[in-house]
CSV table of C-alpha atoms and ligand atoms in Angstrom, one decimal:
chain,number,residue,atom,x,y,z
L,1,MET,CA,118.7,85.7,150.3
L,2,LYS,CA,115.8,86.7,148.4
L,3,LEU,CA,114.5,90.3,148.9
L,4,LYS,CA,110.4,90.4,149.6
L,5,ASN,CA,107.9,91.8,147.3
L,6,VAL,CA,106.8,95.0,147.8
L,7,GLY,CA,103.5,96.1,145.9
L,8,ILE,CA,100.9,98.9,146.1
L,9,ILE,CA,97.8,97.0,147.8
L,10,GLY,CA,95.1,99.9,147.6
L,11,LEU,CA,94.7,102.8,146.0
L,12,GLY,CA,92.7,106.3,147.1
L,13,THR,CA,92.2,109.7,145.1
L,14,TYR,CA,90.4,113.0,146.1
L,15,VAL,CA,89.8,115.9,144.0
L,16,PRO,CA,87.5,119.3,145.8
L,17,GLU,CA,85.0,119.9,143.8
L,18,ASN,CA,85.4,123.4,142.3
L,19,ILE,CA,85.8,122.9,139.0
L,20,MET,CA,88.1,126.0,137.3
L,21,LYS,CA,87.5,125.4,133.5
L,22,ASN,CA,89.9,127.5,130.7
L,23,SER,CA,86.8,129.8,130.2
L,24,ASP,CA,86.8,130.8,134.0
L,25,PHE,CA,90.9,132.4,133.4
L,26,GLU,CA,89.4,134.2,130.1
L,27,LYS,CA,88.0,136.6,132.8
L,28,ILE,CA,91.1,137.5,134.3
L,29,ILE,CA,93.7,137.1,132.0
L,30,ASP,CA,94.8,137.6,128.7
L,31,THR,CA,94.5,133.8,127.4
L,32,THR,CA,92.0,131.5,125.6
L,33,ASP,CA,90.7,129.0,126.0
L,34,GLU,CA,91.6,127.2,122.2
L,35,TRP,CA,95.4,128.6,123.1
L,36,ILE,CA,95.3,126.3,126.4
L,37,ARG,CA,94.0,123.6,124.7
L,38,THR,CA,96.2,123.5,122.0
L,39,ARG,CA,99.5,124.1,123.7
L,40,THR,CA,98.9,121.7,127.0
L,41,GLY,CA,95.3,119.6,126.2
L,42,ILE,CA,94.0,121.0,129.5
L,43,GLU,CA,90.3,121.7,129.7
L,44,GLU,CA,89.7,122.2,133.6
L,45,ARG,CA,91.0,121.9,136.8
L,46,ARG,CA,90.1,121.5,140.4
L,47,PHE,CA,90.7,124.4,142.8
L,48,ALA,CA,90.7,124.0,146.3
L,49,SER,CA,87.8,126.4,148.3
L,50,GLU,CA,89.6,128.9,150.7
L,51,THR,CA,89.3,126.5,154.0
L,52,GLU,CA,90.5,123.7,152.1
L,53,ALA,CA,94.7,123.1,152.3
L,54,THR,CA,97.0,120.6,150.8
L,55,SER,CA,96.7,117.8,154.2
L,56,ASP,CA,92.6,118.0,153.5
L,57,LEU,CA,93.1,116.7,150.4
L,58,GLY,CA,95.4,114.3,151.2
L,59,ALA,CA,93.6,113.0,154.2
L,60,GLU,CA,90.5,112.0,151.9
L,61,ALA,CA,92.8,110.2,149.5
L,62,ALA,CA,94.2,108.1,152.7
L,63,LYS,CA,91.0,107.1,153.8
L,64,ALA,CA,90.0,105.7,150.4
L,65,ALA,CA,93.1,103.9,150.1
L,66,LEU,CA,92.9,102.4,153.2
L,67,LYS,CA,89.9,101.3,152.5
L,68,SER,CA,91.3,100.0,149.0
L,69,ALA,CA,93.3,98.0,150.8
L,70,ASN,CA,91.2,96.8,153.3
L,71,ILE,CA,93.7,98.1,156.7
L,72,SER,CA,92.7,100.3,159.7
L,73,ALA,CA,94.7,103.4,159.9
L,74,GLU,CA,95.9,102.1,163.4
L,75,ASP,CA,98.1,99.1,161.0
L,76,ILE,CA,100.1,102.1,159.3
L,77,ASP,CA,103.4,101.8,160.3
L,78,MET,CA,104.6,104.9,158.2
L,79,ILE,CA,103.1,107.6,156.1
L,80,ILE,CA,105.5,109.5,153.4
L,81,LEU,CA,103.4,112.4,152.0
L,82,ALA,CA,105.4,114.1,148.6
L,83,THR,CA,104.0,117.8,147.9
L,84,THR,CA,105.5,120.9,147.1
L,85,THR,CA,102.6,123.0,148.8
L,86,PRO,CA,102.5,121.7,152.2
L,87,ASP,CA,99.9,123.1,154.8
L,88,TYR,CA,102.5,125.2,156.8
L,89,PRO,CA,106.6,125.9,156.4
L,90,ILE,CA,107.1,124.6,159.7
L,91,GLN,CA,105.3,121.3,160.5
L,92,SER,CA,105.3,118.6,158.3
L,93,THR,CA,101.8,117.5,156.5
L,94,ALA,CA,102.4,114.1,157.0
L,95,CYS,CA,101.8,115.2,160.4
L,96,VAL,CA,98.5,117.1,160.2
L,97,VAL,CA,97.2,114.1,158.0
L,98,GLN,CA,98.2,111.6,160.2
L,99,GLU,CA,95.8,113.9,162.8
L,100,LEU,CA,93.2,114.0,160.2
L,101,ILE,CA,93.2,109.5,159.7
L,102,GLY,CA,93.8,109.0,163.1
L,103,ALA,CA,96.9,106.7,161.9
L,104,VAL,CA,98.3,106.8,165.5
L,105,ASN,CA,100.7,104.2,165.2
L,106,ALA,CA,102.9,105.9,162.1
L,107,ALA,CA,105.7,107.4,161.8
L,108,ALA,CA,105.6,110.3,159.4
L,109,VAL,CA,106.9,112.6,156.5
L,110,ASP,CA,107.1,115.3,154.0
L,111,ILE,CA,108.9,114.7,150.9
L,112,ASN,CA,109.9,117.1,148.0
L,113,ALA,CA,110.7,115.8,144.7
L,114,ALA,CA,107.8,118.0,142.9
L,115,CYS,CA,106.4,116.1,140.0
L,116,SER,CA,108.8,113.2,140.4
L,117,GLY,CA,107.5,112.8,144.2
L,118,PHE,CA,104.7,110.0,144.3
L,119,VAL,CA,107.2,107.8,142.2
L,120,TYR,CA,109.9,108.5,145.0
L,121,ALA,CA,107.7,108.6,147.8
L,122,LEU,CA,106.7,105.1,146.1
L,123,THR,CA,110.6,103.9,146.3
L,124,MET,CA,111.5,105.0,149.7
L,125,ALA,CA,108.2,103.0,151.0
L,126,LYS,CA,109.6,99.6,149.1
L,127,ALA,CA,112.6,100.3,150.8
L,128,LEU,CA,111.6,100.5,154.0
L,129,ILE,CA,109.9,97.8,153.6
L,130,VAL,CA,112.3,95.7,152.3
L,131,SER,CA,114.8,96.4,155.6
L,132,GLY,CA,112.5,95.3,157.6
L,133,MET,CA,111.8,98.8,159.0
L,134,ASN,CA,108.3,99.1,158.4
L,135,LYS,CA,105.1,97.3,157.0
L,136,ASN,CA,102.1,99.5,156.0
L,137,ILE,CA,103.5,102.6,154.6
L,138,LEU,CA,101.2,104.9,153.0
L,139,VAL,CA,102.3,107.0,150.4
L,140,ILE,CA,100.5,110.2,149.8
L,141,GLY,CA,101.0,112.9,146.7
L,142,ALA,CA,98.8,115.8,147.5
L,143,GLU,CA,98.8,119.5,146.6
L,144,VAL,CA,96.9,122.9,146.3
L,145,LEU,CA,98.7,124.7,143.2
L,146,SER,CA,96.0,126.7,143.2
L,147,LYS,CA,97.3,128.4,146.0
L,148,CYS,CA,101.5,129.4,144.8
L,149,VAL,CA,100.9,129.9,141.8
L,150,ASP,CA,100.5,133.6,140.4
L,151,MET,CA,96.7,133.3,139.4
L,152,LEU,CA,97.5,136.6,137.1
L,153,ASP,CA,101.1,135.1,135.3
L,154,ARG,CA,99.3,133.5,132.4
L,155,ASN,CA,102.6,131.3,132.0
L,156,THR,CA,102.0,129.5,135.0
L,157,SER,CA,98.3,129.9,136.2
L,158,VAL,CA,96.5,127.9,133.7
L,159,LEU,CA,98.6,125.3,133.8
L,160,PHE,CA,98.3,123.6,137.3
L,161,GLY,CA,95.2,122.4,139.6
L,162,ASP,CA,95.2,120.7,143.3
L,163,GLY,CA,94.3,117.1,143.6
L,164,ALA,CA,95.6,114.2,146.1
L,165,ALA,CA,96.4,110.4,145.4
L,166,ALA,CA,97.3,108.1,148.3
L,167,ALA,CA,98.8,104.3,148.0
L,168,VAL,CA,98.8,101.4,150.6
L,169,VAL,CA,102.2,99.9,150.5
L,170,SER,CA,102.9,96.2,152.1
L,171,GLU,CA,104.5,93.3,150.9
L,172,VAL,CA,102.8,91.3,148.2
L,173,GLU,CA,102.9,87.6,146.9
L,174,ASP,CA,105.6,86.8,145.0
L,175,GLY,CA,106.0,87.7,140.9
L,176,TYR,CA,103.9,91.1,141.7
L,177,GLY,CA,104.8,94.3,142.9
L,178,ILE,CA,107.2,97.1,142.6
L,179,ILE,CA,109.8,95.2,140.1
L,180,SER,CA,112.3,98.1,139.4
L,181,GLN,CA,112.8,101.6,139.8
L,182,PHE,CA,114.9,104.9,138.5
L,183,LEU,CA,114.9,108.1,141.2
L,184,GLY,CA,117.5,110.9,138.7
L,185,SER,CA,118.0,114.8,139.4
L,186,GLU,CA,119.7,117.4,137.4
L,187,ALA,CA,120.1,120.5,139.7
L,188,ASP,CA,118.5,123.6,138.3
L,189,VAL,CA,121.0,126.0,138.9
L,190,LYS,CA,118.8,128.3,136.2
L,191,GLY,CA,116.0,128.2,138.2
L,192,VAL,CA,114.1,127.5,135.4
L,193,LEU,CA,111.3,126.3,137.9
L,194,ARG,CA,111.5,127.9,141.4
L,195,THR,CA,109.3,129.8,143.9
L,196,PRO,CA,112.0,132.2,143.8
L,197,ALA,CA,111.0,133.7,147.7
L,198,GLY,CA,108.8,133.5,150.8
L,199,GLY,CA,111.5,130.3,152.1
L,200,THR,CA,115.2,131.3,153.2
L,201,ARG,CA,117.1,132.3,150.4
L,202,LYS,CA,114.9,135.2,150.0
L,203,PRO,CA,112.1,135.3,153.1
L,204,LEU,CA,109.1,137.0,152.8
L,205,SER,CA,109.0,140.8,153.0
L,206,GLN,CA,106.4,144.0,151.7
L,207,GLU,CA,109.1,143.6,148.8
L,208,VAL,CA,108.5,139.9,148.2
L,209,LEU,CA,104.4,140.6,148.0
L,210,ASP,CA,104.8,142.9,145.8
L,211,GLU,CA,107.5,141.5,143.3
L,212,ARG,CA,105.0,138.3,143.1
L,213,SER,CA,108.2,136.2,143.5
L,214,ASN,CA,107.0,134.4,146.1
L,215,PHE,CA,104.5,132.7,143.3
L,216,LEU,CA,106.2,130.2,141.1
L,217,GLN,CA,108.4,130.9,138.1
L,218,MET,CA,108.7,128.8,135.3
L,219,LYS,CA,110.5,129.4,131.7
L,220,GLY,CA,108.3,126.9,130.2
L,221,GLN,CA,110.4,125.8,126.8
L,222,ASP,CA,113.2,125.2,129.5
L,223,VAL,CA,111.2,122.5,131.4
L,224,PHE,CA,109.9,121.2,127.8
L,225,LYS,CA,113.1,120.3,126.8
L,226,PHE,CA,113.8,118.8,129.5
L,227,ALA,CA,110.8,117.1,130.4
L,228,VAL,CA,110.7,115.6,126.9
L,229,LYS,CA,114.2,113.8,127.6
L,230,ALA,CA,113.8,112.8,130.9
L,231,LEU,CA,110.4,111.3,130.6
L,232,PRO,CA,111.6,109.0,128.2
L,233,LYS,CA,115.5,108.9,129.3
L,234,ALA,CA,113.7,107.5,133.0
L,235,THR,CA,111.2,105.1,131.7
L,236,LEU,CA,114.2,103.5,129.7
L,237,GLU,CA,116.4,103.2,132.5
L,238,ALA,CA,113.6,101.7,135.0
L,239,LEU,CA,112.7,99.4,131.9
L,240,ASN,CA,116.5,98.4,131.8
L,241,ALA,CA,117.2,98.0,135.3
L,242,ALA,CA,113.9,95.2,134.6
L,243,GLY,CA,115.0,93.9,132.2
L,244,MET,CA,112.1,95.1,129.7
L,245,LYS,CA,111.7,96.5,126.7
L,246,PRO,CA,109.2,99.2,125.8
L,247,GLU,CA,106.7,96.9,124.0
L,248,ASP,CA,106.9,94.6,127.6
L,249,LEU,CA,104.6,97.3,128.7
L,250,ASP,CA,100.9,97.2,128.7
L,251,MET,CA,100.4,100.8,130.5
L,252,VAL,CA,102.7,103.8,131.1
L,253,PHE,CA,100.9,106.4,133.9
L,254,PRO,CA,103.2,109.8,133.2
L,255,HIS,CA,103.4,112.9,134.7
L,256,GLN,CA,99.9,114.4,133.7
L,257,ALA,CA,101.7,117.8,133.0
L,258,ASN,CA,101.4,118.9,129.2
L,259,VAL,CA,99.6,116.2,126.4
L,260,ARG,CA,102.6,117.6,123.6
L,261,ILE,CA,105.5,116.4,126.1
L,262,ILE,CA,103.3,113.0,126.3
L,263,GLU,CA,103.5,112.5,122.3
L,264,ALA,CA,106.7,113.1,122.1
L,265,ALA,CA,107.7,110.4,124.8
L,266,SER,CA,105.1,107.7,123.0
L,267,LYS,CA,107.3,109.2,119.9
L,268,ARG,CA,111.2,108.6,121.5
L,269,LEU,CA,110.1,105.4,123.2
L,270,GLU,CA,107.9,103.4,120.2
L,271,ILE,CA,104.9,103.3,122.5
L,272,PRO,CA,101.4,103.9,121.0
L,273,MET,CA,99.9,106.7,122.4
L,274,GLU,CA,96.6,104.5,123.2
L,275,LYS,CA,99.0,102.8,126.1
L,276,PHE,CA,99.5,106.2,128.0
L,277,TYR,CA,96.6,106.7,130.6
L,278,LEU,CA,96.0,111.2,130.1
L,279,ASN,CA,93.4,112.8,132.2
L,280,LEU,CA,95.7,116.3,132.7
L,281,ASN,CA,92.2,117.7,130.4
L,282,LYS,CA,90.7,117.3,133.4
L,283,TYR,CA,92.5,118.2,136.6
L,284,GLY,CA,95.1,119.9,134.7
L,285,ASN,CA,99.2,119.8,136.1
L,286,THR,CA,98.5,118.3,140.1
L,287,SER,CA,102.5,117.8,140.5
L,288,SER,CA,102.9,114.7,142.8
L,289,ALA,CA,99.5,114.1,143.0
L,290,SER,CA,98.5,114.1,139.0
L,291,ILE,CA,100.3,110.1,138.6
L,292,GLY,CA,98.6,109.0,141.6
L,293,LEU,CA,95.2,110.7,140.2
L,294,ALA,CA,95.6,108.9,137.0
L,295,LEU,CA,96.2,105.5,138.0
L,296,GLY,CA,93.1,105.9,140.2
L,297,GLU,CA,91.1,106.8,137.5
L,298,ALA,CA,92.4,103.9,135.1
L,299,LEU,CA,91.9,101.2,138.0
L,300,GLU,CA,87.9,103.1,139.0
L,301,LYS,CA,87.4,102.2,134.7
L,302,GLY,CA,89.0,99.0,135.4
L,303,LEU,CA,91.6,99.5,132.9
L,304,VAL,CA,94.3,97.8,135.2
L,305,LYS,CA,94.3,94.4,136.4
L,306,LYS,CA,96.1,92.0,138.5
L,307,GLY,CA,99.1,91.1,136.6
L,308,ASP,CA,99.3,94.4,134.3
L,309,THR,CA,103.0,95.8,134.0
L,310,ILE,CA,102.3,99.3,134.0
L,311,ALA,CA,105.4,102.3,134.5
L,312,LEU,CA,104.6,105.2,136.5
L,313,THR,CA,106.9,108.1,135.0
L,314,GLY,CA,107.5,111.6,136.6
L,315,PHE,CA,109.2,114.7,135.9
L,316,GLY,CA,109.6,117.7,137.8
L,317,ALA,CA,110.9,121.4,139.5
L,318,GLY,CA,114.3,119.5,140.4
L,319,LEU,CA,114.9,119.2,138.3
L,320,THR,CA,113.9,115.8,139.0
L,321,TYR,CA,112.6,112.9,137.0
L,322,ALA,CA,111.9,109.2,138.5
L,323,SER,CA,110.2,106.2,137.1
L,324,MET,CA,109.1,102.3,138.6
L,325,ILE,CA,108.0,99.7,136.5
L,326,LEU,CA,105.2,97.5,138.5
L,327,LYS,CA,103.7,94.2,138.0
L,328,TRP,CA,99.9,94.9,139.3
L,329,SER,CA,98.7,92.9,142.5
L,330,TYR,CA,95.1,93.2,142.9
X,401,ACO,N1,97.4,132.1,127.2
X,401,ACO,C1,98.3,132.8,125.7
X,401,ACO,N2,99.1,133.1,125.4
X,401,ACO,C2,100.2,132.6,126.0
X,401,ACO,C3,99.4,132.1,127.2
X,401,ACO,C4,98.2,131.9,128.0
X,401,ACO,N3,98.4,131.0,129.2
X,401,ACO,N4,100.8,131.7,128.5
X,401,ACO,C5,102.0,131.9,127.4
X,401,ACO,N5,101.7,132.7,126.6
X,401,ACO,C6,102.3,133.3,125.0
X,401,ACO,C7,103.4,133.8,125.6
X,401,ACO,O1,103.4,135.2,126.4
X,401,ACO,C8,104.3,133.7,123.8
X,401,ACO,O2,103.9,135.0,123.4
X,401,ACO,P1,104.8,135.9,122.7
X,401,ACO,O3,105.3,134.5,121.3
X,401,ACO,O4,104.3,137.3,122.4
X,401,ACO,O5,106.2,136.2,123.4
X,401,ACO,C9,104.1,132.7,123.3
X,401,ACO,O6,102.6,132.6,124.2
X,401,ACO,C10,104.2,131.0,123.3
X,401,ACO,O7,105.0,131.1,124.7
X,401,ACO,P2,105.6,129.5,124.9
X,401,ACO,O8,106.5,130.0,126.1
X,401,ACO,O9,106.3,129.5,123.6
X,401,ACO,O10,104.6,128.7,124.5
X,401,ACO,P3,105.5,127.0,124.2
X,401,ACO,O11,104.5,127.0,123.0
X,401,ACO,O12,106.6,126.1,124.8
X,401,ACO,O13,104.3,126.3,125.6
X,401,ACO,C11,103.5,125.8,127.7
X,401,ACO,C12,104.4,126.6,126.4
X,401,ACO,C13,102.7,124.9,127.7
X,401,ACO,C14,104.0,126.1,129.1
X,401,ACO,C15,105.3,125.0,127.6
X,401,ACO,O14,106.4,125.4,127.3
X,401,ACO,C16,105.2,123.3,128.8
X,401,ACO,O15,104.3,122.9,128.5
X,401,ACO,N6,106.3,123.4,129.3
X,401,ACO,C17,106.4,122.4,130.3
X,401,ACO,C18,105.6,122.6,131.6
X,401,ACO,C19,105.7,121.6,132.4
X,401,ACO,O16,106.0,120.7,131.8
X,401,ACO,N7,106.3,122.1,133.7
X,401,ACO,C20,105.8,121.3,134.1
X,401,ACO,C21,106.6,120.2,135.9
X,401,ACO,S1,105.7,121.8,137.0
X,401,ACO,C22,106.4,121.5,138.4
X,401,ACO,O17,107.1,120.8,138.6
X,401,ACO,C23,105.9,122.0,139.4
């Protein structure tokens, strides 16, 4: 039996207006613009306002994606929203977005695969459409990390930013769409990338607030070592599943964490840096949103055209990693 071809038929992005430059951090912590640029490639990032939550960013990206796909919110029968920074501990952010955009006919669910979340969500959307359970799925990656990292911790605060990206996933014509995917996970038992408290392991308390353990904590070098292996491994697994080689890719959209991680992956994969799309200098690490934000910007610039072969590859807390090969369909 021939399976349905599933692909992205519209993409939208949104970032908050407020720009936080590296030099702004120099006023609050012991850091420098030079350190941040040379160690990460990040120059500035966007921060949500006091009143903006993850759903607000996700809803704006969703509206842009629906416009790009030329379909209405009522046509969406499932919303899968990837985030590590939900609006509320209980009530999915996907349900809040459903209300904000008027997707009255949709089911809605959140997933958390950290910075691999966009690729995980796209993979699940593909499976639901191939199975015949759904027709038009809205995949959203949205984050307000600025409210979940410790602004006084220089090891993390300078790395992250806020943003959202959304894709409408549907059946597409033969020969286009998602060709293959790979999802992986290596349980982070040591907690190299985790928010230790504020959940059910260690609920919020005065002690938690005093020790600031309700904010993300990261052992940067351990994550770096994982990332430089995970990015090439996930991409190669997805390429193998597609029967393709690195040189078959027109472009790669990696998770935008650190330019040095992407340079290392470029060497291991023997794919020139020019094929990796980078915009982390402007937005920092936006976790679930980063791959979609990069793809959306490249589409706007006309850098991705119908028929191009692209890879989307993520890695992050969990530790998760994931990659997807697509033949671009519009
Ligand atoms: N400004 C100035 N100095 C700093 C800063 C800062 N913002 N942050 C750390 N330093 C200091 C450290 O304290 C250390 O000082 P010391 O030598 O006196 O102890 C020194 O700089 C070197 O620190 P390292 O951790 O060795 O720096 P490194 O070169 O490894 O860079 C970085 C740190 C950028 C965090 C890097 O390890 C990295 O990118 N790791 C991966 C992060 C990542 O990819 N995360 C993605 C997943 S995120 C998610 O899933 C939610």
